[in-house]
């Protein structure tokens, strides 16, 4: 299965009538493996900062998580595995796998829990596959 298929069918799937606004699977170096057409154009230093928070949990909390120039307030995640962010009626979930970052961005009416479930379920599957 192609990486684009994972994004299109697994990350952008419908849950209770809602779906992610945009999603992507990136290499940990910031290379794009696959992304939705409207995924924000991000800067390499934004991915570097996200990777640093996985190595040093809490490093993003004082400054916020930035992606595509949008600032998200960092909320509870799982140190070294998941970073969650909130901005107004939406937010972001970033799941780290062995080789990749699975990222989902949502807006209401989708809930943070629905976003977390979609992103983390695919991330856990990729971890099980050794990816």
PDB file of C-alpha atoms in Angstrom, residues 2-129:
ATOM      1  CA  UNK A   2       1.327   3.438  -0.871  1.00  0.00           C
ATOM      2  CA  UNK A   3       1.901   6.097   1.779  1.00  0.00           C
ATOM      3  CA  UNK A   4      -0.672   8.279   0.013  1.00  0.00           C
ATOM      4  CA  UNK A   5      -3.265   5.530   0.474  1.00  0.00           C
ATOM      5  CA  UNK A   6      -2.590   5.558   4.234  1.00  0.00           C
ATOM      6  CA  UNK A   7      -3.249   9.310   4.301  1.00  0.00           C
ATOM      7  CA  UNK A   8      -6.320   9.184   2.032  1.00  0.00           C
ATOM      8  CA  UNK A   9      -8.006   6.090   3.495  1.00  0.00           C
ATOM      9  CA  UNK A  10      -6.819   5.915   7.106  1.00  0.00           C
ATOM     10  CA  UNK A  11      -6.111   9.493   8.212  1.00  0.00           C
ATOM     11  CA  UNK A  12      -8.812  11.260   6.203  1.00  0.00           C
ATOM     12  CA  UNK A  13     -11.450   8.628   6.977  1.00  0.00           C
ATOM     13  CA  UNK A  14     -14.840   9.655   8.343  1.00  0.00           C
ATOM     14  CA  UNK A  15     -15.650   9.191  12.038  1.00  0.00           C
ATOM     15  CA  UNK A  16     -19.199   9.955  13.169  1.00  0.00           C
ATOM     16  CA  UNK A  17     -19.554  12.271  10.179  1.00  0.00           C
ATOM     17  CA  UNK A  18     -16.301  14.146  10.911  1.00  0.00           C
ATOM     18  CA  UNK A  19     -12.830  13.945   9.405  1.00  0.00           C
ATOM     19  CA  UNK A  20      -9.438  15.604   9.736  1.00  0.00           C
ATOM     20  CA  UNK A  21      -8.916  18.946   8.020  1.00  0.00           C
ATOM     21  CA  UNK A  22      -5.484  17.840   6.791  1.00  0.00           C
ATOM     22  CA  UNK A  23      -2.984  15.078   7.441  1.00  0.00           C
ATOM     23  CA  UNK A  24       0.479  13.860   6.512  1.00  0.00           C
ATOM     24  CA  UNK A  25       3.061  11.172   7.067  1.00  0.00           C
ATOM     25  CA  UNK A  26       6.563  12.640   7.234  1.00  0.00           C
ATOM     26  CA  UNK A  27       9.975  11.132   7.692  1.00  0.00           C
ATOM     27  CA  UNK A  28      11.613  12.150  10.958  1.00  0.00           C
ATOM     28  CA  UNK A  29      13.956  14.319   8.867  1.00  0.00           C
ATOM     29  CA  UNK A  30      10.950  16.306   7.622  1.00  0.00           C
ATOM     30  CA  UNK A  31      10.737  14.606   4.219  1.00  0.00           C
ATOM     31  CA  UNK A  32       7.154  14.260   2.993  1.00  0.00           C
ATOM     32  CA  UNK A  33       6.104  10.631   2.483  1.00  0.00           C
ATOM     33  CA  UNK A  34       2.484  11.570   1.750  1.00  0.00           C
ATOM     34  CA  UNK A  35       0.128  14.422   2.591  1.00  0.00           C
ATOM     35  CA  UNK A  36      -3.353  15.735   1.960  1.00  0.00           C
ATOM     36  CA  UNK A  37      -3.567  18.532  -0.643  1.00  0.00           C
ATOM     37  CA  UNK A  38      -4.273  21.199   2.001  1.00  0.00           C
ATOM     38  CA  UNK A  39      -1.565  20.176   4.491  1.00  0.00           C
ATOM     39  CA  UNK A  40       0.286  23.340   5.606  1.00  0.00           C
ATOM     40  CA  UNK A  41       3.636  24.220   4.069  1.00  0.00           C
ATOM     41  CA  UNK A  42       5.937  23.734   7.051  1.00  0.00           C
ATOM     42  CA  UNK A  43       9.500  24.829   7.792  1.00  0.00           C
ATOM     43  CA  UNK A  44      12.302  22.322   8.523  1.00  0.00           C
ATOM     44  CA  UNK A  45      12.946  23.976  11.918  1.00  0.00           C
ATOM     45  CA  UNK A  46       9.319  23.249  12.910  1.00  0.00           C
ATOM     46  CA  UNK A  47       9.919  19.510  12.402  1.00  0.00           C
ATOM     47  CA  UNK A  48      13.272  19.791  14.227  1.00  0.00           C
ATOM     48  CA  UNK A  49      11.487  21.354  17.225  1.00  0.00           C
ATOM     49  CA  UNK A  50       8.855  18.580  17.215  1.00  0.00           C
ATOM     50  CA  UNK A  51      11.572  15.898  17.106  1.00  0.00           C
ATOM     51  CA  UNK A  52      13.402  17.644  19.968  1.00  0.00           C
ATOM     52  CA  UNK A  53      10.237  17.468  22.100  1.00  0.00           C
ATOM     53  CA  UNK A  54      10.076  13.710  21.535  1.00  0.00           C
ATOM     54  CA  UNK A  55      13.674  13.469  22.835  1.00  0.00           C
ATOM     55  CA  UNK A  56      13.175  16.090  25.578  1.00  0.00           C
ATOM     56  CA  UNK A  57       9.466  15.988  26.531  1.00  0.00           C
ATOM     57  CA  UNK A  58       8.182  19.399  27.534  1.00  0.00           C
ATOM     58  CA  UNK A  59      10.586  21.426  25.387  1.00  0.00           C
ATOM     59  CA  UNK A  60       7.706  22.756  23.238  1.00  0.00           C
ATOM     60  CA  UNK A  61       5.451  23.673  26.177  1.00  0.00           C
ATOM     61  CA  UNK A  62       6.916  27.182  26.785  1.00  0.00           C
ATOM     62  CA  UNK A  63       6.916  28.228  23.104  1.00  0.00           C
ATOM     63  CA  UNK A  64       4.103  26.163  21.604  1.00  0.00           C
ATOM     64  CA  UNK A  65       4.152  23.764  18.681  1.00  0.00           C
ATOM     65  CA  UNK A  66       4.447  25.468  15.309  1.00  0.00           C
ATOM     66  CA  UNK A  67       3.462  23.882  12.008  1.00  0.00           C
ATOM     67  CA  UNK A  68       3.093  25.911   8.843  1.00  0.00           C
ATOM     68  CA  UNK A  69       3.501  29.066  10.915  1.00  0.00           C
ATOM     69  CA  UNK A  70       0.427  28.200  13.031  1.00  0.00           C
ATOM     70  CA  UNK A  71       1.032  28.092  16.771  1.00  0.00           C
ATOM     71  CA  UNK A  72      -0.659  25.366  18.827  1.00  0.00           C
ATOM     72  CA  UNK A  73      -0.702  25.337  22.619  1.00  0.00           C
ATOM     73  CA  UNK A  74       0.834  22.027  23.714  1.00  0.00           C
ATOM     74  CA  UNK A  75      -1.536  19.953  25.824  1.00  0.00           C
ATOM     75  CA  UNK A  76      -1.177  16.549  27.461  1.00  0.00           C
ATOM     76  CA  UNK A  77       0.457  13.926  25.273  1.00  0.00           C
ATOM     77  CA  UNK A  78       2.538  10.819  25.809  1.00  0.00           C
ATOM     78  CA  UNK A  79       6.220  11.681  26.417  1.00  0.00           C
ATOM     79  CA  UNK A  80       8.361  10.402  23.562  1.00  0.00           C
ATOM     80  CA  UNK A  81       5.353   9.093  21.588  1.00  0.00           C
ATOM     81  CA  UNK A  82       2.548  11.635  21.075  1.00  0.00           C
ATOM     82  CA  UNK A  83       2.356  15.437  21.078  1.00  0.00           C
ATOM     83  CA  UNK A  84      -1.065  17.073  21.135  1.00  0.00           C
ATOM     84  CA  UNK A  85      -1.778  20.724  20.459  1.00  0.00           C
ATOM     85  CA  UNK A  86      -4.815  22.991  20.596  1.00  0.00           C
ATOM     86  CA  UNK A  87      -5.671  26.204  18.773  1.00  0.00           C
ATOM     87  CA  UNK A  88      -9.134  27.676  19.139  1.00  0.00           C
ATOM     88  CA  UNK A  89     -11.786  25.217  17.919  1.00  0.00           C
ATOM     89  CA  UNK A  90      -9.180  22.878  16.427  1.00  0.00           C
ATOM     90  CA  UNK A  91      -5.851  21.277  17.051  1.00  0.00           C
ATOM     91  CA  UNK A  92      -3.136  18.839  16.041  1.00  0.00           C
ATOM     92  CA  UNK A  93      -1.925  15.373  16.989  1.00  0.00           C
ATOM     93  CA  UNK A  94       1.602  14.163  16.143  1.00  0.00           C
ATOM     94  CA  UNK A  95       2.446  10.471  16.651  1.00  0.00           C
ATOM     95  CA  UNK A  96       6.069   9.350  16.386  1.00  0.00           C
ATOM     96  CA  UNK A  97       6.821   5.907  14.966  1.00  0.00           C
ATOM     97  CA  UNK A  98      10.190   4.248  14.464  1.00  0.00           C
ATOM     98  CA  UNK A  99      10.834   6.129  11.223  1.00  0.00           C
ATOM     99  CA  UNK A 100       8.005   8.598  10.713  1.00  0.00           C
ATOM    100  CA  UNK A 101       5.712  11.271  12.105  1.00  0.00           C
ATOM    101  CA  UNK A 102       1.973  10.823  11.578  1.00  0.00           C
ATOM    102  CA  UNK A 103       0.249  14.218  11.775  1.00  0.00           C
ATOM    103  CA  UNK A 104      -3.439  15.068  11.851  1.00  0.00           C
ATOM    104  CA  UNK A 105      -4.983  18.547  12.021  1.00  0.00           C
ATOM    105  CA  UNK A 106      -8.658  19.056  12.861  1.00  0.00           C
ATOM    106  CA  UNK A 107     -11.327  21.707  13.339  1.00  0.00           C
ATOM    107  CA  UNK A 108     -14.660  21.409  15.143  1.00  0.00           C
ATOM    108  CA  UNK A 109     -17.030  19.596  14.981  1.00  0.00           C
ATOM    109  CA  UNK A 110     -14.333  16.892  15.091  1.00  0.00           C
ATOM    110  CA  UNK A 111     -13.219  16.367  18.679  1.00  0.00           C
ATOM    111  CA  UNK A 112      -9.639  16.135  19.990  1.00  0.00           C
ATOM    112  CA  UNK A 113     -10.365  12.519  20.968  1.00  0.00           C
ATOM    113  CA  UNK A 114     -11.434  11.617  17.435  1.00  0.00           C
ATOM    114  CA  UNK A 115      -8.273  13.182  15.991  1.00  0.00           C
ATOM    115  CA  UNK A 116      -6.114  11.373  18.547  1.00  0.00           C
ATOM    116  CA  UNK A 117      -7.791   8.054  17.758  1.00  0.00           C
ATOM    117  CA  UNK A 118      -7.319   8.346  13.983  1.00  0.00           C
ATOM    118  CA  UNK A 119      -3.678   9.498  14.155  1.00  0.00           C
ATOM    119  CA  UNK A 120      -2.553   7.213  16.986  1.00  0.00           C
ATOM    120  CA  UNK A 121      -4.278   4.134  15.565  1.00  0.00           C
ATOM    121  CA  UNK A 122      -2.350   4.475  12.291  1.00  0.00           C
ATOM    122  CA  UNK A 123       0.844   5.336  14.192  1.00  0.00           C
ATOM    123  CA  UNK A 124       0.503   2.248  16.396  1.00  0.00           C
ATOM    124  CA  UNK A 125      -0.074   0.096  13.307  1.00  0.00           C
ATOM    125  CA  UNK A 126       3.098   1.483  11.649  1.00  0.00           C
ATOM    126  CA  UNK A 127       5.072   0.809  14.861  1.00  0.00           C
ATOM    127  CA  UNK A 128       3.815  -2.804  14.802  1.00  0.00           C
ATOM    128  CA  UNK A 129       5.000  -3.054  11.173  1.00  0.00           C
TER     129      UNK A 129
END
